[in-house]
Short mmCIF file of C-alpha atoms in Angstrom, two decimals:
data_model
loop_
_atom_site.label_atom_id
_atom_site.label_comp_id
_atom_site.label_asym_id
_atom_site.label_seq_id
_atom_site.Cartn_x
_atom_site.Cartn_y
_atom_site.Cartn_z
CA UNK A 1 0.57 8.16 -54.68
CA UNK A 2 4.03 9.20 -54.69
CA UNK A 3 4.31 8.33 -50.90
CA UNK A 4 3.19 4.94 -51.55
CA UNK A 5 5.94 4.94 -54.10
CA UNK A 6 8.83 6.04 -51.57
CA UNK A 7 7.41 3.86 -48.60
CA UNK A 8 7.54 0.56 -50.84
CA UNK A 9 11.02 1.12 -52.20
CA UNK A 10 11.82 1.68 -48.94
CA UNK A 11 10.58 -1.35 -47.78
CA UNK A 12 12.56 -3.31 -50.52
CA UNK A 13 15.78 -1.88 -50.28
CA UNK A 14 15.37 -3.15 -46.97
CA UNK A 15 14.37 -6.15 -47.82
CA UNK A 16 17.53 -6.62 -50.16
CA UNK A 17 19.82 -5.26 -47.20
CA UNK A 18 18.89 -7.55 -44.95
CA UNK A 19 19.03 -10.37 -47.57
CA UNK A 20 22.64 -9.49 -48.42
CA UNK A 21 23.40 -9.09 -44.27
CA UNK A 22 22.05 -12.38 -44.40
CA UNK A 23 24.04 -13.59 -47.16
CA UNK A 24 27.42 -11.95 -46.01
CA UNK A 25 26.49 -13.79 -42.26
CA UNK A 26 26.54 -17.13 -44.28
CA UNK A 27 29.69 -16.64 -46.06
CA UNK A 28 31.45 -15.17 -43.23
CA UNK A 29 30.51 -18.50 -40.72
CA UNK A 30 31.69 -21.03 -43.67
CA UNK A 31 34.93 -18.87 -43.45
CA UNK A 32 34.87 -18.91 -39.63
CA UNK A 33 34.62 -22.42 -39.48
CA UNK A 34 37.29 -23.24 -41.68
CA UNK A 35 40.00 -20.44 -40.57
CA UNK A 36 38.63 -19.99 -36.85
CA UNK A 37 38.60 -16.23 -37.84
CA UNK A 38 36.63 -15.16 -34.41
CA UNK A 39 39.39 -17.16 -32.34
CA UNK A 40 42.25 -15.61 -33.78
CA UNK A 41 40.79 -12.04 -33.25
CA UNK A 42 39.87 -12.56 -30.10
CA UNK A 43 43.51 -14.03 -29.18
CA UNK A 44 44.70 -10.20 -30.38
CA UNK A 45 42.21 -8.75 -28.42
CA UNK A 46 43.26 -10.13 -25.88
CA UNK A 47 46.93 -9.36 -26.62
CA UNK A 48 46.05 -6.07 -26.90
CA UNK A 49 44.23 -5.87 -24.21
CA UNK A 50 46.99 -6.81 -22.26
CA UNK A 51 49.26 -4.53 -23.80
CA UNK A 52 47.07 -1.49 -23.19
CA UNK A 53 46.99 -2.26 -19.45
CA UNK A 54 50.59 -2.44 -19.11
CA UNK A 55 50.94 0.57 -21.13
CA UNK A 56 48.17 1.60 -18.33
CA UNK A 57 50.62 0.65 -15.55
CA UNK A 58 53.48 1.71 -16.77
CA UNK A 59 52.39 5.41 -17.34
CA UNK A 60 51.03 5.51 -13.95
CA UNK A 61 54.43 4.32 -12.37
CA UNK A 62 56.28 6.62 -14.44
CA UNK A 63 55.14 10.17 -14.32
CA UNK A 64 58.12 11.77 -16.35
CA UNK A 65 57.48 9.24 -19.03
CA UNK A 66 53.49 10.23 -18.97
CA UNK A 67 54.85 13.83 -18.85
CA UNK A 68 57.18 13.40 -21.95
CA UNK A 69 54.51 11.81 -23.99
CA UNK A 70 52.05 14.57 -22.90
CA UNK A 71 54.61 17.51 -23.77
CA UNK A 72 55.54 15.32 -27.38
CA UNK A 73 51.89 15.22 -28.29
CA UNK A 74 50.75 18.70 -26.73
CA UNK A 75 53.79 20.05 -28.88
CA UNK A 76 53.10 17.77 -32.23
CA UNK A 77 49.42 19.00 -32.40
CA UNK A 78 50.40 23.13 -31.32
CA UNK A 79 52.78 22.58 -34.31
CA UNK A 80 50.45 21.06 -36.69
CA UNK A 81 47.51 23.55 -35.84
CA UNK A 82 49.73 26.72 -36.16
CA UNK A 83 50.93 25.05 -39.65
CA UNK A 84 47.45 24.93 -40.86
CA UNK A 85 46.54 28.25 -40.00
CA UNK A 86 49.69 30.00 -41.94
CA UNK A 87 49.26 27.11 -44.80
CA UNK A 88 45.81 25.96 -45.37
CA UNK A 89 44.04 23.09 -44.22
CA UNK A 90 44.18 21.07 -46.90
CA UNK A 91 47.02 22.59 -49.14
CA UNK A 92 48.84 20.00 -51.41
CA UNK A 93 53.03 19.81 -51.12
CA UNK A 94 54.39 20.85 -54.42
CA UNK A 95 58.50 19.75 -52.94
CA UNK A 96 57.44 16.24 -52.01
CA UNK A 97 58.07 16.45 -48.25
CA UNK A 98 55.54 15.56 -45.88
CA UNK A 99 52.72 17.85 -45.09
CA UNK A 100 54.21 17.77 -41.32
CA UNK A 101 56.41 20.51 -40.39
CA UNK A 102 58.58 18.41 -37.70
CA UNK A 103 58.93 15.48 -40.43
CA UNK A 104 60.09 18.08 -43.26
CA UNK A 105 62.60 19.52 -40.74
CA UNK A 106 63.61 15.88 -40.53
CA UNK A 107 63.76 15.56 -44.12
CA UNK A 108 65.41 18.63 -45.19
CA UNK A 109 67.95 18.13 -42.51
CA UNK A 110 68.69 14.57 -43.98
CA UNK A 111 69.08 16.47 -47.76
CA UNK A 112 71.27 18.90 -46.21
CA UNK A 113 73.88 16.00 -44.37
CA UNK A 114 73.65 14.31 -47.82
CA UNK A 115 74.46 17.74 -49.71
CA UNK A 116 77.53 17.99 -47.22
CA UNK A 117 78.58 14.67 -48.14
CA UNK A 118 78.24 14.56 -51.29
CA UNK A 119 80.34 18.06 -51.45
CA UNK A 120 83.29 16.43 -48.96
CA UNK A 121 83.59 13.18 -51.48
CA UNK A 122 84.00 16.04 -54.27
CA UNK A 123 86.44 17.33 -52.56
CA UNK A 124 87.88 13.91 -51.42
CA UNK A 125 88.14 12.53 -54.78
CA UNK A 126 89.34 16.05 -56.61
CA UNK A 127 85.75 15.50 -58.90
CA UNK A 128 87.41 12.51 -60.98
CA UNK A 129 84.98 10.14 -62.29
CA UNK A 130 85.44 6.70 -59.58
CA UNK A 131 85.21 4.58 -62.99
CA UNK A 132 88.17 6.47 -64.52
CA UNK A 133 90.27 5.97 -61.29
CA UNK A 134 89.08 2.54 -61.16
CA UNK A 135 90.18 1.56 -64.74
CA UNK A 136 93.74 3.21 -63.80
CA UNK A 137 93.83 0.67 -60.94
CA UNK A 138 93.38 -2.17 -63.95
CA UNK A 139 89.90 -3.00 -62.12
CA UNK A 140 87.94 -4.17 -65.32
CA UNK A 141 84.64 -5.68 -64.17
CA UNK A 142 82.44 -4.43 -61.73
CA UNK A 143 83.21 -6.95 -58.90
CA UNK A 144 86.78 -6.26 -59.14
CA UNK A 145 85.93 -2.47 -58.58
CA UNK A 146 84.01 -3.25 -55.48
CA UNK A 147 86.56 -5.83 -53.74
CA UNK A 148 89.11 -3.50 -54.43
CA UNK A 149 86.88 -0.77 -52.66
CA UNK A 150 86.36 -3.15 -49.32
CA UNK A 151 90.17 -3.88 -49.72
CA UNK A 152 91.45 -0.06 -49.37
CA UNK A 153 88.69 0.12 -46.63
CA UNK A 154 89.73 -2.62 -44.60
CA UNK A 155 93.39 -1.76 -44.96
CA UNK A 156 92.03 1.94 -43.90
CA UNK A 157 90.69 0.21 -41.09
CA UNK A 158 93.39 -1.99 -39.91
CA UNK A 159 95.92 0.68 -39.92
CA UNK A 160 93.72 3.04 -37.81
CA UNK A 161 93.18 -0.25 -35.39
CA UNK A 162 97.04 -0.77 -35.06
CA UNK A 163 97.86 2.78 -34.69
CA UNK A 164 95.52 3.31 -32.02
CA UNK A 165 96.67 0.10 -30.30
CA UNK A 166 100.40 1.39 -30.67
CA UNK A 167 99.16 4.75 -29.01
CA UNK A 168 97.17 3.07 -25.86
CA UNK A 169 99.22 -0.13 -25.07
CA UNK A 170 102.50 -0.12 -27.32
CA UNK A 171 103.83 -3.31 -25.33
CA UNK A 172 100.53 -4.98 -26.97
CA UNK A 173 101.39 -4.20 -30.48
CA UNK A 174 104.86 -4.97 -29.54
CA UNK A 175 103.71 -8.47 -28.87
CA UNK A 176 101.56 -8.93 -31.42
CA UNK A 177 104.11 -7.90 -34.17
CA UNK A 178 106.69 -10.61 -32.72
CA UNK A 179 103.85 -12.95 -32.72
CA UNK A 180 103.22 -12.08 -36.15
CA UNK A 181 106.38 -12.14 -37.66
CA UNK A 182 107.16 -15.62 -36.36
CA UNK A 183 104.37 -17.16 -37.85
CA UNK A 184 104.48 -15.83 -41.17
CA UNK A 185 108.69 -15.59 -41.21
CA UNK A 186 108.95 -19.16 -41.17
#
């Protein structure tokens, strides 16, 4: 009895299956026809396809390159099994750094260029609070703060641009001041 049972519900959950296959056919050729869905994804096949064979030619023209991609992966997955033996397979990050060893090295080295700069602008700025040196500037709004900011830089920048000038070609910036001081002397 029971086998009768099983074999009939198997029958109609196959029965519904197909019906829904069926169904989901339907739907999907009404959407077809309207947004050409098989044309487009057989234009990026085709893109693809192309792509891959130049890839294809490519690697076999250029053996180093092959080589280089062959020692990046070869070295990516040594890395990654070795890192799963000492750590677990499936061990969750508690620091929020990826779970791939070359990426964290990549991240930590970021935080530590980031420590060292945020460390040199202490130094830079003696620790004083930007807003406080701001407001002794008279900058009141935001905006003001910020234009003075590109101001000093571009003045920073100008006066590294002429003094480099002055030290490569000083008959240049010679010429230039001259220049300079007619137009705006008259």
């Amino acid at each position: 009895y029971l086998w009768a049972f099983d074999f009939f519900n198997g029958l109609w959950f196959m029965y519904k299956t197909g019906q829904l296959s069926y169904n989901y056919y339907k739907a999907y050729a009404k959407l077809d026809q309207r947004f050409q869905l098989e044309k487009n994804l057989n234009a990026w096949n085709s893109r693809f396809l192309k792509a891959k064979v130049n890839f294809d030619e490519w690697e076999k023209e250029n053996e180093v390159g092959r080589k280089a991609l062959a020692f990046v992966r070869t070295f990516w997955l040594v890395e990654e099994t070795n890192w799963k033996k000492a750590e677990g397979k499936y061990k969750q990050r508690e620091d929020g750094l990826s779970k791939y060893r070359i990426i964290r090295y990549l991240q930590k080295s970021r935080i530590g260029f980031a420590t060292i700069c945020k460390a040199v602008w202490k130094r830079v700025t003696f620790g004083l609070n930007m807003n406080n040196l701001f407001a002794a500037f008279g900058a009141s709004s935001a905006s003001e703060r910020w234009e003075r900011v590109y101001t000093g830089l571009a003045a920073f920048v100008c006066f590294h641009a002429i003094g480099t000038l002055y030290s490569t070609a000083p008959g240049v910036i010679g010429l230039l001041a001259v220049v300079a001081g007619s137009l705006f002397g008259l």
